[in-house]
Coordinates of N, CA and C in Angstrom, one line a residue:
M1 N -4.2 -30.1 -6.8 CA -4.6 -29.1 -7.7 C -5.0 -27.9 -6.9
I2 N -5.7 -28.1 -5.8 CA -6.2 -27.0 -4.9 C -4.9 -26.3 -4.3
R3 N -4.0 -27.1 -3.9 CA -2.8 -26.6 -3.3 C -2.0 -25.7 -4.3
K4 N -2.0 -26.1 -5.6 CA -1.3 -25.3 -6.6 C -2.0 -24.0 -6.8
I5 N -3.4 -24.0 -6.9 CA -4.2 -22.8 -7.0 C -4.0 -21.9 -5.8
Y6 N -4.0 -22.5 -4.6 CA -3.9 -21.8 -3.4 C -2.5 -21.1 -3.3
T7 N -1.5 -21.8 -3.7 CA -0.1 -21.3 -3.7 C 0.0 -20.1 -4.6
S8 N -0.6 -20.3 -5.8 CA -0.6 -19.2 -6.8 C -1.3 -18.0 -6.3
L9 N -2.4 -18.2 -5.6 CA -3.2 -17.0 -5.1 C -2.4 -16.3 -4.0
I10 N -1.7 -17.1 -3.2 CA -0.9 -16.4 -2.1 C 0.2 -15.6 -2.8
I11 N 0.9 -16.1 -3.8 CA 2.0 -15.4 -4.4 C 1.4 -14.2 -5.1
L12 N 0.2 -14.3 -5.8 CA -0.4 -13.1 -6.4 C -0.7 -12.0 -5.4
V13 N -1.3 -12.4 -4.2 CA -1.7 -11.5 -3.2 C -0.4 -10.8 -2.6
I14 N 0.6 -11.6 -2.4 CA 1.9 -11.0 -1.9 C 2.5 -10.0 -2.9
L15 N 2.5 -10.3 -4.1 CA 3.1 -9.4 -5.2 C 2.2 -8.2 -5.3
A16 N 0.9 -8.3 -5.2 CA 0.0 -7.1 -5.3 C 0.2 -6.3 -4.1
A17 N 0.3 -6.9 -2.9 CA 0.5 -6.1 -1.7 C 1.8 -5.4 -1.7
V18 N 2.9 -6.0 -2.2 CA 4.2 -5.3 -2.2 C 4.1 -4.2 -3.2
A19 N 3.5 -4.4 -4.4 CA 3.5 -3.3 -5.4 C 2.6 -2.2 -4.8
A20 N 1.5 -2.5 -4.2 CA 0.6 -1.4 -3.7 C 1.3 -0.7 -2.5
G21 N 2.1 -1.5 -1.7 CA 2.8 -0.8 -0.6 C 3.8 0.1 -1.1
V22 N 4.6 -0.3 -2.1 CA 5.6 0.6 -2.7 C 5.0 1.9 -3.2
I23 N 4.0 1.7 -4.0 CA 3.3 2.9 -4.6 C 2.7 3.8 -3.5
L24 N 2.0 3.2 -2.6 CA 1.4 4.0 -1.5 C 2.5 4.7 -0.6
W25 N 3.6 4.0 -0.4 CA 4.7 4.6 0.4 C 5.3 5.8 -0.3
R26 N 5.5 5.7 -1.6 CA 6.0 6.8 -2.3 C 5.0 8.0 -2.3
K27 N 3.7 7.7 -2.5 CA 2.7 8.8 -2.4 C 2.7 9.4 -1.0
W28 N 2.8 8.6 0.0 CA 2.7 9.0 1.3 C 3.9 9.9 1.7
Q29 N 5.1 9.6 1.2 CA 6.3 10.4 1.4 C 6.2 11.8 0.8
T30 N 5.5 11.9 -0.3 CA 5.4 13.1 -1.0 C 4.1 13.9 -0.7
A31 N 3.2 13.3 0.1 CA 2.0 14.0 0.4 C 2.2 15.0 1.5
P32 N 1.4 16.1 1.5 CA 1.4 17.1 2.6 C 1.0 16.4 3.9
V33 N 1.4 17.0 5.0 CA 1.1 16.4 6.3 C -0.4 16.2 6.5
A34 N -1.2 17.1 6.1 CA -2.6 17.0 6.3 C -3.2 15.8 5.6
D35 N -2.7 15.4 4.5 CA -3.2 14.3 3.7 C -2.9 13.0 4.4
R36 N -1.9 13.0 5.2 CA -1.4 11.7 5.8 C -2.4 11.3 6.9
V37 N -3.2 12.2 7.4 CA -4.1 11.9 8.5 C -5.6 11.7 8.1
R38 N -6.0 12.3 7.0 CA -7.4 12.2 6.6 C -7.6 11.1 5.6
L39 N -8.8 10.5 5.7 CA -9.1 9.4 4.7 C -9.9 10.0 3.6
S40 N -9.4 9.8 2.4 CA -10.0 10.4 1.2 C -10.7 9.3 0.4
P41 N -11.7 9.7 -0.5 CA -12.4 8.7 -1.3 C -11.5 7.9 -2.2
A42 N -10.4 8.5 -2.7 CA -9.5 7.7 -3.6 C -8.9 6.5 -2.9
R43 N -8.6 6.7 -1.6 CA -8.0 5.6 -0.9 C -9.1 4.5 -0.6
V44 N -10.3 4.9 -0.5 CA -11.4 3.9 -0.3 C -11.4 2.9 -1.5
S45 N -11.3 3.4 -2.7 CA -11.3 2.5 -3.9 C -10.1 1.6 -3.9
E46 N -8.9 2.1 -3.4 CA -7.8 1.3 -3.3 C -8.0 0.1 -2.3
I47 N -8.7 0.4 -1.2 CA -9.0 -0.6 -0.2 C -9.9 -1.7 -0.8
K48 N -10.9 -1.2 -1.6 CA -11.8 -2.2 -2.2 C -11.0 -3.1 -3.2
S49 N -10.1 -2.6 -3.9 CA -9.3 -3.5 -4.8 C -8.5 -4.5 -4.0
M50 N -8.0 -4.2 -2.9 CA -7.2 -5.1 -2.1 C -8.1 -6.2 -1.5
V51 N -9.3 -5.8 -1.1 CA -10.2 -6.9 -0.6 C -10.6 -7.8 -1.7
E52 N -10.7 -7.2 -2.9 CA -11.1 -8.1 -4.1 C -10.0 -9.1 -4.3
L53 N -8.7 -8.8 -4.1 CA -7.6 -9.7 -4.3 C -7.6 -10.8 -3.2
S54 N -8.4 -10.6 -2.1 CA -8.4 -11.5 -1.0 C -9.4 -12.6 -1.2
T55 N -10.0 -12.8 -2.3 CA -10.9 -13.9 -2.5 C -10.1 -15.2 -2.7
V56 N -10.8 -16.3 -2.5 CA -10.2 -17.6 -2.6 C -11.0 -18.3 -3.8
D57 N -10.2 -18.8 -4.7 CA -10.8 -19.5 -5.8 C -10.8 -21.0 -5.5
I58 N -11.8 -21.7 -5.9 CA -12.0 -23.1 -5.5 C -12.2 -23.9 -6.8
Y59 N -11.5 -25.1 -6.8 CA -11.7 -26.1 -7.9 C -11.5 -27.4 -7.2
E60 N -12.6 -28.2 -7.2 CA -12.5 -29.6 -6.6 C -13.3 -30.6 -7.5
E61 N -12.7 -31.8 -7.6 CA -13.4 -32.9 -8.2 C -13.9 -33.8 -7.1
I62 N -15.2 -34.0 -7.0 CA -15.8 -34.8 -5.9 C -16.7 -35.8 -6.5
P63 N -16.9 -36.9 -5.7 CA -17.8 -38.0 -6.1 C -19.2 -37.6 -5.9
L64 N -20.1 -38.0 -6.8 CA -21.5 -37.9 -6.6 C -22.2 -39.3 -6.5
K65 N -22.8 -39.5 -5.4 CA -23.5 -40.8 -5.2 C -24.9 -40.4 -4.7
G66 N -25.9 -40.7 -5.5 CA -27.3 -40.3 -5.1 C -28.3 -41.3 -5.7
S67 N -29.5 -41.1 -5.2 CA -30.6 -41.9 -5.8 C -31.9 -41.1 -5.8
I68 N -32.7 -41.5 -6.8 CA -34.1 -40.9 -6.9 C -35.0 -42.2 -7.0
G69 N -35.8 -42.4 -6.0 CA -36.6 -43.6 -6.0 C -35.7 -44.8 -5.9
K70 N -35.9 -45.7 -6.9 CA -35.0 -47.0 -6.9 C -33.8 -46.8 -7.8
K71 N -33.7 -45.7 -8.5 CA -32.6 -45.5 -9.4 C -31.4 -44.9 -8.6
H72 N -30.2 -45.3 -9.0 CA -29.0 -44.9 -8.3 C -28.0 -44.4 -9.4
L73 N -27.1 -43.5 -8.9 CA -26.2 -42.9 -9.8 C -24.9 -42.7 -9.1
V74 N -23.7 -43.0 -9.7 CA -22.4 -42.7 -9.2 C -21.7 -41.9 -10.3
A75 N -21.1 -40.8 -10.0 CA -20.4 -40.0 -11.0 C -19.3 -39.2 -10.3
R76 N -18.5 -38.5 -11.2 CA -17.5 -37.6 -10.7 C -17.8 -36.3 -11.3
V77 N -17.8 -35.3 -10.4 CA -18.3 -33.9 -10.7 C -17.1 -32.9 -10.4
A78 N -16.8 -32.1 -11.3 CA -15.8 -31.0 -11.0 C -16.6 -29.7 -10.6
L79 N -16.3 -29.1 -9.5 CA -16.9 -27.9 -9.0 C -15.9 -26.8 -9.0
E80 N -16.4 -25.6 -9.3 CA -15.5 -24.4 -9.2 C -16.3 -23.3 -8.7
G81 N -15.6 -22.4 -8.1 CA -16.3 -21.2 -7.5 C -15.3 -20.3 -6.7
S82 N -15.8 -19.5 -5.8 CA -15.0 -18.6 -5.1 C -15.6 -18.2 -3.8
V83 N -14.8 -17.7 -2.9 CA -15.2 -17.1 -1.7 C -14.8 -15.6 -1.8
S84 N -15.8 -14.7 -1.8 CA -15.5 -13.3 -2.0 C -16.3 -12.4 -1.0
F85 N -16.1 -11.1 -1.2 CA -16.8 -10.2 -0.4 C -17.6 -9.2 -1.3
D86 N -18.8 -8.8 -0.9 CA -19.5 -7.8 -1.6 C -18.9 -6.5 -1.3
L87 N -18.2 -6.0 -2.3 CA -17.5 -4.7 -2.1 C -18.4 -3.5 -1.9
D88 N -19.6 -3.6 -2.4 CA -20.5 -2.4 -2.2 C -20.9 -2.3 -0.7
S89 N -20.8 -3.4 0.0 CA -21.2 -3.4 1.4 C -20.0 -3.1 2.4
L90 N -18.8 -2.8 1.9 CA -17.7 -2.5 2.7 C -18.0 -1.1 3.3
R91 N -17.8 -1.0 4.7 CA -18.1 0.3 5.4 C -16.9 0.7 6.1
L92 N -16.6 2.0 6.1 CA -15.5 2.6 6.9 C -16.1 3.7 7.8
E93 N -15.6 3.7 9.0 CA -16.0 4.7 10.0 C -14.8 5.2 10.7
E94 N -14.8 6.5 10.9 CA -13.7 7.2 11.6 C -14.1 7.5 13.0
R95 N -13.4 6.9 14.0 CA -13.8 7.2 15.4 C -12.5 7.7 16.1
G96 N -12.5 9.0 16.3 CA -11.4 9.6 16.9 C -10.1 9.5 16.0
D97 N -9.1 8.9 16.6 CA -7.9 8.6 15.8 C -7.9 7.2 15.1
T98 N -9.0 6.5 15.3 CA -9.0 5.1 14.8 C -9.9 5.0 13.6
V99 N -9.5 4.2 12.6 CA -10.4 3.9 11.5 C -10.9 2.5 11.7
K100 N -12.3 2.4 11.6 CA -12.9 1.1 11.8 C -13.5 0.7 10.4
V101 N -13.1 -0.5 10.0 CA -13.5 -1.1 8.7 C -14.4 -2.3 9.0
I102 N -15.6 -2.3 8.4 CA -16.5 -3.4 8.6 C -16.6 -4.2 7.3
L103 N -16.0 -5.4 7.3 CA -16.1 -6.3 6.2 C -17.5 -6.9 6.1
P104 N -18.1 -7.0 5.0 CA -19.4 -7.7 4.8 C -19.2 -9.2 5.0
A105 N -20.3 -9.9 5.1 CA -20.2 -11.4 5.2 C -19.7 -11.9 3.9
A106 N -19.0 -13.0 4.1 CA -18.4 -13.7 2.9 C -19.5 -14.3 2.0
K107 N -19.2 -14.2 0.7 CA -20.2 -14.8 -0.3 C -19.5 -16.0 -0.9
V108 N -20.1 -17.2 -0.7 CA -19.6 -18.4 -1.3 C -20.4 -18.8 -2.6
E109 N -19.7 -18.8 -3.7 CA -20.4 -19.2 -5.0 C -19.7 -20.5 -5.4
L110 N -20.5 -21.5 -5.7 CA -20.0 -22.8 -6.1 C -20.9 -23.3 -7.2
R111 N -20.3 -23.8 -8.3 CA -21.1 -24.3 -9.4 C -20.4 -25.4 -10.1
E112 N -21.1 -26.2 -10.9 CA -20.5 -27.2 -11.7 C -19.6 -26.6 -12.8
S113 N -18.4 -27.2 -12.9 CA -17.5 -26.6 -13.9 C -18.0 -26.8 -15.3
T114 N -17.7 -25.9 -16.2 CA -18.0 -26.1 -17.6 C -16.9 -26.6 -18.5
R115 N -15.8 -27.0 -17.8 CA -14.7 -27.5 -18.6 C -15.0 -28.8 -19.2
P116 N -14.4 -29.2 -20.3 CA -14.7 -30.5 -20.9 C -14.3 -31.6 -19.9
G117 N -15.2 -32.6 -19.8 CA -14.9 -33.8 -18.9 C -15.1 -33.5 -17.4
S118 N -15.8 -32.4 -17.1 CA -16.0 -32.1 -15.7 C -17.1 -32.9 -15.1
Y119 N -17.9 -33.6 -15.8 CA -19.0 -34.5 -15.3 C -18.9 -35.8 -16.0
E120 N -18.7 -36.9 -15.2 CA -18.5 -38.2 -15.8 C -19.4 -39.2 -15.0
V121 N -20.3 -39.8 -15.6 CA -21.1 -40.9 -15.0 C -20.3 -42.1 -15.0
I122 N -20.2 -42.7 -13.8 CA -19.4 -43.9 -13.6 C -20.3 -45.2 -13.7
D123 N -21.5 -45.1 -13.0 CA -22.4 -46.2 -12.9 C -23.8 -45.8 -12.6
V124 N -24.8 -46.5 -13.2 CA -26.2 -46.2 -12.9 C -26.9 -47.6 -12.7
W125 N -27.9 -47.7 -11.9 CA -28.6 -49.0 -11.7 C -29.9 -48.7 -11.1
N126 N -30.8 -49.7 -11.2 CA -32.1 -49.6 -10.6 C -32.4 -50.9 -9.7
D127 N -32.9 -50.7 -8.5 CA -33.2 -51.8 -7.6 C -34.3 -52.6 -8.1
A128 N -35.2 -52.1 -8.9 CA -36.3 -52.9 -9.5 C -35.7 -53.8 -10.5
L129 N -36.2 -55.0 -10.6 CA -35.7 -56.0 -11.5 C -35.7 -55.6 -12.9
F130 N -36.8 -55.1 -13.4 CA -36.8 -54.6 -14.8 C -37.0 -53.1 -15.0
G131 N -36.6 -52.4 -14.0 CA -36.8 -50.9 -14.0 C -35.7 -50.3 -14.8
S132 N -36.0 -49.1 -15.4 CA -35.0 -48.4 -16.2 C -34.0 -47.7 -15.2
A133 N -32.7 -47.7 -15.6 CA -31.7 -47.1 -14.8 C -31.4 -45.7 -15.4
Q134 N -32.0 -45.3 -16.4 CA -31.8 -44.0 -17.1 C -32.3 -42.8 -16.2
F135 N -31.5 -41.8 -16.1 CA -31.9 -40.6 -15.3 C -32.3 -39.5 -16.4
T136 N -33.3 -38.7 -16.1 CA -33.6 -37.6 -16.9 C -32.6 -36.5 -16.5
T137 N -32.5 -35.5 -17.4 CA -31.6 -34.3 -17.1 C -32.1 -33.6 -15.8
A138 N -33.4 -33.5 -15.6 CA -33.9 -32.9 -14.4 C -33.5 -33.7 -13.1
E139 N -33.5 -35.0 -13.2 CA -33.2 -35.8 -12.1 C -31.7 -35.7 -11.8
E140 N -30.8 -35.7 -12.8 CA -29.4 -35.5 -12.6 C -29.1 -34.1 -12.0
N141 N -29.8 -33.1 -12.5 CA -29.6 -31.7 -12.0 C -30.0 -31.6 -10.5
A142 N -31.1 -32.4 -10.1 CA -31.5 -32.4 -8.7 C -30.4 -33.0 -7.8
L143 N -29.8 -34.1 -8.3 CA -28.7 -34.7 -7.6 C -27.5 -33.8 -7.5
K144 N -27.2 -33.1 -8.6 CA -26.1 -32.1 -8.6 C -26.3 -31.0 -7.6
R145 N -27.6 -30.5 -7.6 CA -27.9 -29.4 -6.7 C -27.7 -29.8 -5.2
R146 N -28.1 -31.0 -4.9 CA -27.9 -31.5 -3.5 C -26.4 -31.6 -3.2
L147 N -25.6 -32.1 -4.2 CA -24.2 -32.2 -4.1 C -23.5 -30.8 -3.8
I148 N -24.0 -29.8 -4.6 CA -23.4 -28.5 -4.5 C -23.8 -27.9 -3.1
D149 N -25.0 -28.1 -2.7 CA -25.4 -27.6 -1.3 C -24.5 -28.2 -0.3
S150 N -24.2 -29.5 -0.4 CA -23.4 -30.1 0.6 C -22.0 -29.6 0.5
A151 N -21.5 -29.4 -0.7 CA -20.1 -28.9 -0.9 C -19.9 -27.5 -0.4
E152 N -21.0 -26.7 -0.5 CA -20.9 -25.3 0.1 C -20.7 -25.4 1.6
R153 N -21.4 -26.3 2.3 CA -21.3 -26.4 3.7 C -19.8 -26.9 4.0
E154 N -19.3 -27.8 3.2 CA -18.0 -28.3 3.4 C -16.9 -27.2 3.2
I155 N -17.2 -26.2 2.3 CA -16.2 -25.1 2.2 C -16.1 -24.4 3.5
Y156 N -17.1 -24.2 4.2 CA -17.0 -23.5 5.5 C -16.3 -24.4 6.5
R157 N -16.6 -25.7 6.5 CA -15.9 -26.7 7.4 C -14.4 -26.7 7.2
K158 N -14.0 -26.7 5.9 CA -12.6 -26.8 5.6 C -11.8 -25.5 5.9
G159 N -12.5 -24.4 6.2 CA -11.9 -23.2 6.7 C -11.5 -22.2 5.5
Y160 N -12.0 -22.5 4.3 CA -11.7 -21.6 3.2 C -12.3 -20.2 3.5
V161 N -13.5 -20.1 4.0 CA -14.1 -18.8 4.3 C -13.4 -18.1 5.4
S162 N -13.0 -18.8 6.4 CA -12.2 -18.1 7.5 C -10.9 -17.6 7.0
E163 N -10.2 -18.4 6.1 CA -8.9 -17.9 5.6 C -9.1 -16.7 4.7
A164 N -10.1 -16.7 3.9 CA -10.4 -15.5 3.0 C -10.7 -14.3 3.9
R165 N -11.4 -14.5 4.9 CA -11.8 -13.4 5.8 C -10.5 -12.8 6.5
R166 N -9.6 -13.7 7.0 CA -8.4 -13.3 7.6 C -7.5 -12.5 6.7
R167 N -7.4 -13.0 5.4 CA -6.5 -12.4 4.4 C -7.1 -11.0 4.1
A168 N -8.4 -10.9 3.9 CA -9.0 -9.6 3.6 C -8.8 -8.6 4.8
A169 N -9.0 -9.1 6.0 CA -8.8 -8.2 7.1 C -7.4 -7.7 7.3
R170 N -6.4 -8.6 7.1 CA -5.0 -8.3 7.2 C -4.6 -7.3 6.1
S171 N -5.1 -7.5 4.8 CA -4.8 -6.6 3.7 C -5.3 -5.2 3.9
V172 N -6.6 -5.1 4.4 CA -7.2 -3.8 4.6 C -6.5 -3.1 5.8
A173 N -6.2 -3.8 6.9 CA -5.6 -3.2 8.0 C -4.2 -2.7 7.6
D174 N -3.4 -3.5 6.9 CA -2.0 -3.1 6.5 C -2.1 -1.8 5.6
L175 N -3.0 -1.9 4.6 CA -3.1 -0.8 3.7 C -3.6 0.5 4.4
L176 N -4.6 0.4 5.2 CA -5.1 1.6 5.9 C -4.1 2.2 6.9
S177 N -3.5 1.3 7.7 CA -2.6 1.9 8.7 C -1.4 2.5 8.1
G178 N -0.9 2.0 6.9 CA 0.2 2.6 6.2 C -0.2 3.9 5.6
T179 N -1.4 4.0 5.1 CA -1.7 5.3 4.4 C -2.2 6.4 5.3
T180 N -2.8 6.0 6.4 CA -3.3 7.0 7.3 C -2.4 7.3 8.5
G181 N -1.6 6.3 8.9 CA -0.8 6.5 10.0 C -1.6 6.3 11.3
R182 N -2.8 5.9 11.2 CA -3.7 5.7 12.4 C -4.0 4.3 12.7
P183 N -4.3 3.9 13.9 CA -4.7 2.6 14.2 C -6.0 2.1 13.4
V184 N -6.0 0.9 13.0 CA -7.1 0.4 12.2 C -7.7 -0.8 12.9
V185 N -9.0 -0.8 13.0 CA -9.7 -2.0 13.6 C -10.6 -2.6 12.4
V186 N -10.4 -3.9 12.2 CA -11.2 -4.5 11.1 C -12.2 -5.5 11.8
V187 N -13.5 -5.3 11.5 CA -14.5 -6.1 12.1 C -15.1 -6.9 10.9
S188 N -15.3 -8.2 11.1 CA -15.8 -9.1 10.0 C -17.2 -9.5 10.4
L189 N -18.2 -9.4 9.5 CA -19.5 -9.9 9.8 C -19.5 -11.4 9.5
P190 N -20.2 -12.2 10.2 CA -20.2 -13.7 10.0 C -20.7 -14.1 8.6

C-alpha cells in the first residue's frame, strides 16, 4: 500500500515539475534580460508550491501490543500522516551570483486513521485471576499515543524524512536555477 502511494506521489511530482518547467521556460524565453537575473516575489510563491509538492504522505497499518498494570491489549491500528515543510519558514538569500535557499526542518505529523476499520482489537487479557480485562477509552488512548510516538521515530529511521528533504531540495534547486540562470545552493535544517 505504501509503495503504491509512494509511486503515485513520485508520478505526481514528476508531472508537476514538468508542467512547471514548461511554463517557466516559456516565461523565461519571453522575459527581458534583466528579469532573467533578478529574483522576484512572484517566483518565491512558485518555489513554495514546489516544496509543498515534495511532502511524503504516509499510511501504515501496525500492530499495537501494550499493557497497563496487569491488563494487556493486542490490536491493529492504521496510522496516516505526512512529512512536510513549514513554508512560512522558507528563506532565500542572494549572495553575489548565487541564490541560497534554506529549507526549514521537516515536520512529521502522524495520527490514527479515521477510516472505518482502522482500529481493531484482537485480544485483551488480565494477568490477575479474576481481574477485568476491559480497557477504558483513556487507557486505550494512552497506548495509542505511545504507539504513535514510537512510529514517528520509525519514520525517521525508515528514511521518509530524508527522502522528503532530498526531493524538496532537488525541486527548489531545479526551479530556481532554471528561472534565474544562477547557481543555487540548498541548505536543509535538520
